């Protein structure tokens, strides 16, 4: 991997960033500054990741919050560690109860899709295991942003405005519209969202972050904050209870990988959908080395991703409830069987039968060799639209991905983890770290992971070029959308291969990524950030 290569310049390309002492990258410049500040204060890559994650709940509430979930891949002392901080469904919920309430499928908004938030527990667990600064020190930049305010950046303002319109409409039209009152109170003023350049403050958010920092998140799960969440849920007829929060635990997991052309590409195991990216890469490595901007190669990528999604959506759920093992899904023999199904024409694929057995992403690296790939989300932008009064805690709607169909692998049950879209990625080679990478954006995430990984490994693009490259997105059936920057001959050829291709009017649905790689010889860090949002990569 030629991490210094600039072999394919894109019109939107920024320059890759180089440094030696440390580097951070995420979708908001102020959050990146928070991470850099922590590194310069003596923190390590883990401390910087925590600081950025907390800051993002303040400076990008359109994509994540204190009430969301988180996953992390952490490279420490030549070993990769995995953290699953996704929460369980409440003990009191069941598919029968949801159906009895008049729902034919899991609701998108309100209290019903709320699961136990895991993000604060991720911060505390990472800090306890590897942090060099206290949790409160790591959260201080976020607290200051919440107390003092910050001006909205362009993409943030655009998404905030859309959310304000949506939740105002939900309040007017929903039978339980009052559930959105606190969201409208906190995130709008007289019904108007803050606009580009407006300064927004969130004092309740600051108080909550301080309580989390001072108690190592115990206030959130077993203290006053937990009581406030449980009481708000009870008053609104929700299912989340104090006991659900008090019993929450993070899970340290063994990351899963595939060997892709001499590099190990790593993901978190289920309940996350990172397996889909690995399965698609496994299929692609069945073919000879591929060419960049080659229509036949892109056709194979799309078909590989469709095959991986067919299996992933059929099998992936809480790992304790999966019908097949992760090993069987990642088996080379099974990948060869799936690759053999790819022809010269687009197809709609069914699940195979292997042998039984709205999100923020950040990356950090320090001068000790530590690197972190971290992702957290409320799902669907602001999540459920529920904000707990007096706390600034916006709760996720992650439970929306549960099914009320008892034959479905992701059938709603009490105390179960749902299929999760958010996935951190990592690349290593020969037992040495290459670096963290990730692409946000719902079901675009494994598609973005595969495309960025191939850009880095197959096409030897540097991190910034790999992120800037035009992307495709499979939607359903044979429907594919591509960015306007995609070369015209590629679009025409994909149509000839049988894909129903549309050109997207903007780049908003194609994910937002970050990447930091380390040169194995010089130890120089090379980073890229997303040109599709307000991102920043900074080093020193």
mmCIF file of N, CA and C in Angstrom, residues 191-252:
data_model
loop_
_atom_site.group_PDB
_atom_site.id
_atom_site.type_symbol
_atom_site.label_atom_id
_atom_site.label_comp_id
_atom_site.label_asym_id
_atom_site.label_seq_id
_atom_site.Cartn_x
_atom_site.Cartn_y
_atom_site.Cartn_z
ATOM 1 N N UNK A 191 -39.698 27.565 16.896
ATOM 2 C CA UNK A 191 -39.953 26.687 15.764
ATOM 3 C C UNK A 191 -38.920 26.759 14.661
ATOM 4 N N UNK A 192 -37.889 27.558 14.840
ATOM 5 C CA UNK A 192 -36.871 27.721 13.798
ATOM 6 C C UNK A 192 -35.562 27.085 14.236
ATOM 7 N N UNK A 193 -34.978 26.303 13.345
ATOM 8 C CA UNK A 193 -33.679 25.711 13.632
ATOM 9 C C UNK A 193 -32.597 26.773 13.516
ATOM 10 N N UNK A 194 -31.503 26.644 14.292
ATOM 11 C CA UNK A 194 -30.376 27.553 14.086
ATOM 12 C C UNK A 194 -29.833 27.399 12.677
ATOM 13 N N UNK A 195 -29.333 28.472 12.116
ATOM 14 C CA UNK A 195 -28.862 28.465 10.737
ATOM 15 C C UNK A 195 -27.340 28.586 10.689
ATOM 16 N N UNK A 196 -26.809 28.499 9.486
ATOM 17 C CA UNK A 196 -25.364 28.575 9.281
ATOM 18 C C UNK A 196 -24.793 29.806 9.976
ATOM 19 N N UNK A 197 -23.794 29.589 10.837
ATOM 20 C CA UNK A 197 -23.143 30.686 11.543
ATOM 21 C C UNK A 197 -23.795 31.066 12.852
ATOM 22 N N UNK A 198 -25.038 30.610 13.098
ATOM 23 C CA UNK A 198 -25.680 30.885 14.383
ATOM 24 C C UNK A 198 -24.945 30.148 15.489
ATOM 25 N N UNK A 199 -24.868 30.765 16.658
ATOM 26 C CA UNK A 199 -24.225 30.136 17.816
ATOM 27 C C UNK A 199 -25.293 29.408 18.636
ATOM 28 N N UNK A 200 -25.047 28.135 18.893
ATOM 29 C CA UNK A 200 -25.992 27.316 19.648
ATOM 30 C C UNK A 200 -25.346 26.843 20.941
ATOM 31 N N UNK A 201 -26.096 26.951 22.035
ATOM 32 C CA UNK A 201 -25.625 26.515 23.357
ATOM 33 C C UNK A 201 -26.571 25.460 23.903
ATOM 34 N N UNK A 202 -26.045 24.613 24.764
ATOM 35 C CA UNK A 202 -26.860 23.569 25.374
ATOM 36 C C UNK A 202 -26.422 23.351 26.819
ATOM 37 N N UNK A 203 -26.865 24.212 27.729
ATOM 38 C CA UNK A 203 -26.409 24.114 29.129
ATOM 39 C C UNK A 203 -26.786 22.792 29.805
ATOM 40 N N UNK A 204 -27.973 22.247 29.504
ATOM 41 C CA UNK A 204 -28.349 20.952 30.090
ATOM 42 C C UNK A 204 -27.381 19.859 29.651
ATOM 43 N N UNK A 205 -26.992 19.907 28.393
ATOM 44 C CA UNK A 205 -26.032 18.959 27.830
ATOM 45 C C UNK A 205 -24.709 19.025 28.598
ATOM 46 N N UNK A 206 -24.278 20.246 28.908
ATOM 47 C CA UNK A 206 -23.024 20.428 29.637
ATOM 48 C C UNK A 206 -23.096 19.813 31.029
ATOM 49 N N UNK A 207 -24.206 20.030 31.716
ATOM 50 C CA UNK A 207 -24.376 19.476 33.067
ATOM 51 C C UNK A 207 -24.334 17.949 33.021
ATOM 52 N N UNK A 208 -24.995 17.372 32.026
ATOM 53 C CA UNK A 208 -25.018 15.918 31.889
ATOM 54 C C UNK A 208 -23.621 15.370 31.600
ATOM 55 N N UNK A 209 -22.899 15.996 30.693
ATOM 56 C CA UNK A 209 -21.540 15.544 30.392
ATOM 57 C C UNK A 209 -20.637 15.629 31.613
ATOM 58 N N UNK A 210 -20.803 16.689 32.388
ATOM 59 C CA UNK A 210 -19.975 16.832 33.597
ATOM 60 C C UNK A 210 -20.288 15.709 34.590
ATOM 61 N N UNK A 211 -21.564 15.377 34.740
ATOM 62 C CA UNK A 211 -21.941 14.300 35.654
ATOM 63 C C UNK A 211 -21.370 12.966 35.178
ATOM 64 N N UNK A 212 -21.380 12.722 33.877
ATOM 65 C CA UNK A 212 -20.792 11.493 33.329
ATOM 66 C C UNK A 212 -19.289 11.460 33.604
ATOM 67 N N UNK A 213 -18.616 12.585 33.379
ATOM 68 C CA UNK A 213 -17.178 12.649 33.592
ATOM 69 C C UNK A 213 -16.774 12.488 35.042
ATOM 70 N N UNK A 214 -17.536 13.072 35.943
ATOM 71 C CA UNK A 214 -17.190 13.021 37.368
ATOM 72 C C UNK A 214 -17.458 11.655 37.988
ATOM 73 N N UNK A 215 -18.368 10.863 37.391
ATOM 74 C CA UNK A 215 -18.740 9.572 37.983
ATOM 75 C C UNK A 215 -18.337 8.371 37.122
ATOM 76 N N UNK A 216 -17.528 8.604 36.096
ATOM 77 C CA UNK A 216 -17.180 7.536 35.161
ATOM 78 C C UNK A 216 -18.428 6.853 34.607
ATOM 79 N N UNK A 217 -19.412 7.669 34.276
ATOM 80 C CA UNK A 217 -20.678 7.271 33.636
ATOM 81 C C UNK A 217 -21.660 6.585 34.577
ATOM 82 N N UNK A 218 -21.314 6.445 35.860
ATOM 83 C CA UNK A 218 -22.257 5.799 36.786
ATOM 84 C C UNK A 218 -23.536 6.619 36.948
ATOM 85 N N UNK A 219 -23.438 7.945 36.881
ATOM 86 C CA UNK A 219 -24.637 8.778 36.987
ATOM 87 C C UNK A 219 -25.612 8.488 35.862
ATOM 88 N N UNK A 220 -25.084 8.081 34.727
ATOM 89 C CA UNK A 220 -25.926 7.838 33.553
ATOM 90 C C UNK A 220 -26.678 6.515 33.665
ATOM 91 N N UNK A 221 -26.058 5.522 34.289
ATOM 92 C CA UNK A 221 -26.651 4.192 34.328
ATOM 93 C C UNK A 221 -27.232 3.801 35.687
ATOM 94 N N UNK A 222 -26.768 4.429 36.747
ATOM 95 C CA UNK A 222 -27.228 4.027 38.075
ATOM 96 C C UNK A 222 -27.564 5.216 38.979
ATOM 97 N N UNK A 223 -27.446 6.433 38.463
ATOM 98 C CA UNK A 223 -27.649 7.618 39.278
ATOM 99 C C UNK A 223 -28.824 8.458 38.824
ATOM 100 N N UNK A 224 -28.697 9.769 39.046
ATOM 101 C CA UNK A 224 -29.803 10.688 38.793
ATOM 102 C C UNK A 224 -30.208 10.732 37.321
ATOM 103 N N UNK A 225 -29.247 10.652 36.429
ATOM 104 C CA UNK A 225 -29.589 10.681 35.006
ATOM 105 C C UNK A 225 -30.410 9.454 34.613
ATOM 106 N N UNK A 226 -30.043 8.293 35.148
ATOM 107 C CA UNK A 226 -30.803 7.079 34.879
ATOM 108 C C UNK A 226 -32.229 7.210 35.402
ATOM 109 N N UNK A 227 -32.376 7.788 36.573
ATOM 110 C CA UNK A 227 -33.717 7.966 37.148
ATOM 111 C C UNK A 227 -34.559 8.902 36.280
ATOM 112 N N UNK A 228 -33.953 9.965 35.765
ATOM 113 C CA UNK A 228 -34.693 10.905 34.918
ATOM 114 C C UNK A 228 -35.128 10.250 33.618
ATOM 115 N N UNK A 229 -34.244 9.428 33.019
ATOM 116 C CA UNK A 229 -34.623 8.730 31.793
ATOM 117 C C UNK A 229 -35.762 7.751 32.045
ATOM 118 N N UNK A 230 -35.671 7.000 33.149
ATOM 119 C CA UNK A 230 -36.706 6.015 33.469
ATOM 120 C C UNK A 230 -38.041 6.691 33.765
ATOM 121 N N UNK A 231 -38.003 7.805 34.477
ATOM 122 C CA UNK A 231 -39.232 8.517 34.809
ATOM 123 C C UNK A 231 -39.887 9.091 33.563
ATOM 124 N N UNK A 232 -39.078 9.666 32.671
ATOM 125 C CA UNK A 232 -39.625 10.212 31.426
ATOM 126 C C UNK A 232 -40.250 9.104 30.589
ATOM 127 N N UNK A 233 -39.609 7.942 30.554
ATOM 128 C CA UNK A 233 -40.140 6.803 29.819
ATOM 129 C C UNK A 233 -41.472 6.360 30.402
ATOM 130 N N UNK A 234 -41.548 6.257 31.705
ATOM 131 C CA UNK A 234 -42.769 5.810 32.381
ATOM 132 C C UNK A 234 -43.927 6.760 32.105
ATOM 133 N N UNK A 235 -43.666 8.065 32.200
ATOM 134 C CA UNK A 235 -44.716 9.053 31.986
ATOM 135 C C UNK A 235 -45.249 9.017 30.554
ATOM 136 N N UNK A 236 -44.387 8.666 29.600
ATOM 137 C CA UNK A 236 -44.791 8.654 28.196
ATOM 138 C C UNK A 236 -45.288 7.291 27.732
ATOM 139 N N UNK A 237 -45.291 6.310 28.629
ATOM 140 C CA UNK A 237 -45.719 4.974 28.242
ATOM 141 C C UNK A 237 -44.658 4.187 27.506
ATOM 142 N N UNK A 238 -43.382 4.555 27.700
ATOM 143 C CA UNK A 238 -42.286 3.840 27.065
ATOM 144 C C UNK A 238 -41.929 2.563 27.804
ATOM 145 N N UNK A 239 -40.992 1.818 27.239
ATOM 146 C CA UNK A 239 -40.608 0.532 27.819
ATOM 147 C C UNK A 239 -39.305 0.599 28.612
ATOM 148 N N UNK A 240 -38.480 1.605 28.371
ATOM 149 C CA UNK A 240 -37.180 1.696 29.030
ATOM 150 C C UNK A 240 -37.359 1.938 30.528
ATOM 151 N N UNK A 241 -36.686 1.142 31.354
ATOM 152 C CA UNK A 241 -36.794 1.243 32.810
ATOM 153 C C UNK A 241 -35.420 1.438 33.434
ATOM 154 N N UNK A 242 -35.430 1.861 34.694
ATOM 155 C CA UNK A 242 -34.171 2.078 35.424
ATOM 156 C C UNK A 242 -33.328 0.808 35.437
ATOM 157 N N UNK A 243 -33.974 -0.351 35.617
ATOM 158 C CA UNK A 243 -33.243 -1.619 35.685
ATOM 159 C C UNK A 243 -32.512 -1.917 34.381
ATOM 160 N N UNK A 244 -33.099 -1.528 33.262
ATOM 161 C CA UNK A 244 -32.439 -1.734 31.967
ATOM 162 C C UNK A 244 -31.122 -0.975 31.909
ATOM 163 N N UNK A 245 -31.142 0.247 32.402
ATOM 164 C CA UNK A 245 -29.937 1.074 32.403
ATOM 165 C C UNK A 245 -28.921 0.550 33.412
ATOM 166 N N UNK A 246 -29.391 0.186 34.607
ATOM 167 C CA UNK A 246 -28.482 -0.250 35.672
ATOM 168 C C UNK A 246 -27.761 -1.542 35.315
ATOM 169 N N UNK A 247 -28.397 -2.386 34.506
ATOM 170 C CA UNK A 247 -27.805 -3.684 34.166
ATOM 171 C C UNK A 247 -26.929 -3.638 32.919
ATOM 172 N N UNK A 248 -26.854 -2.479 32.265
ATOM 173 C CA UNK A 248 -26.086 -2.391 31.013
ATOM 174 C C UNK A 248 -24.596 -2.619 31.239
ATOM 175 N N UNK A 249 -23.991 -3.383 30.344
ATOM 176 C CA UNK A 249 -22.552 -3.631 30.367
ATOM 177 C C UNK A 249 -22.013 -3.584 28.940
ATOM 178 N N UNK A 250 -20.812 -3.024 28.782
ATOM 179 C CA UNK A 250 -20.152 -3.110 27.473
ATOM 180 C C UNK A 250 -19.619 -4.524 27.298
ATOM 181 N N UNK A 251 -19.292 -4.876 26.073
ATOM 182 C CA UNK A 251 -18.732 -6.194 25.786
ATOM 183 C C UNK A 251 -17.435 -6.036 25.002
ATOM 184 N N UNK A 252 -16.350 -6.591 25.550
ATOM 185 C CA UNK A 252 -15.094 -6.635 24.812
ATOM 186 C C UNK A 252 -15.150 -7.842 23.883
#
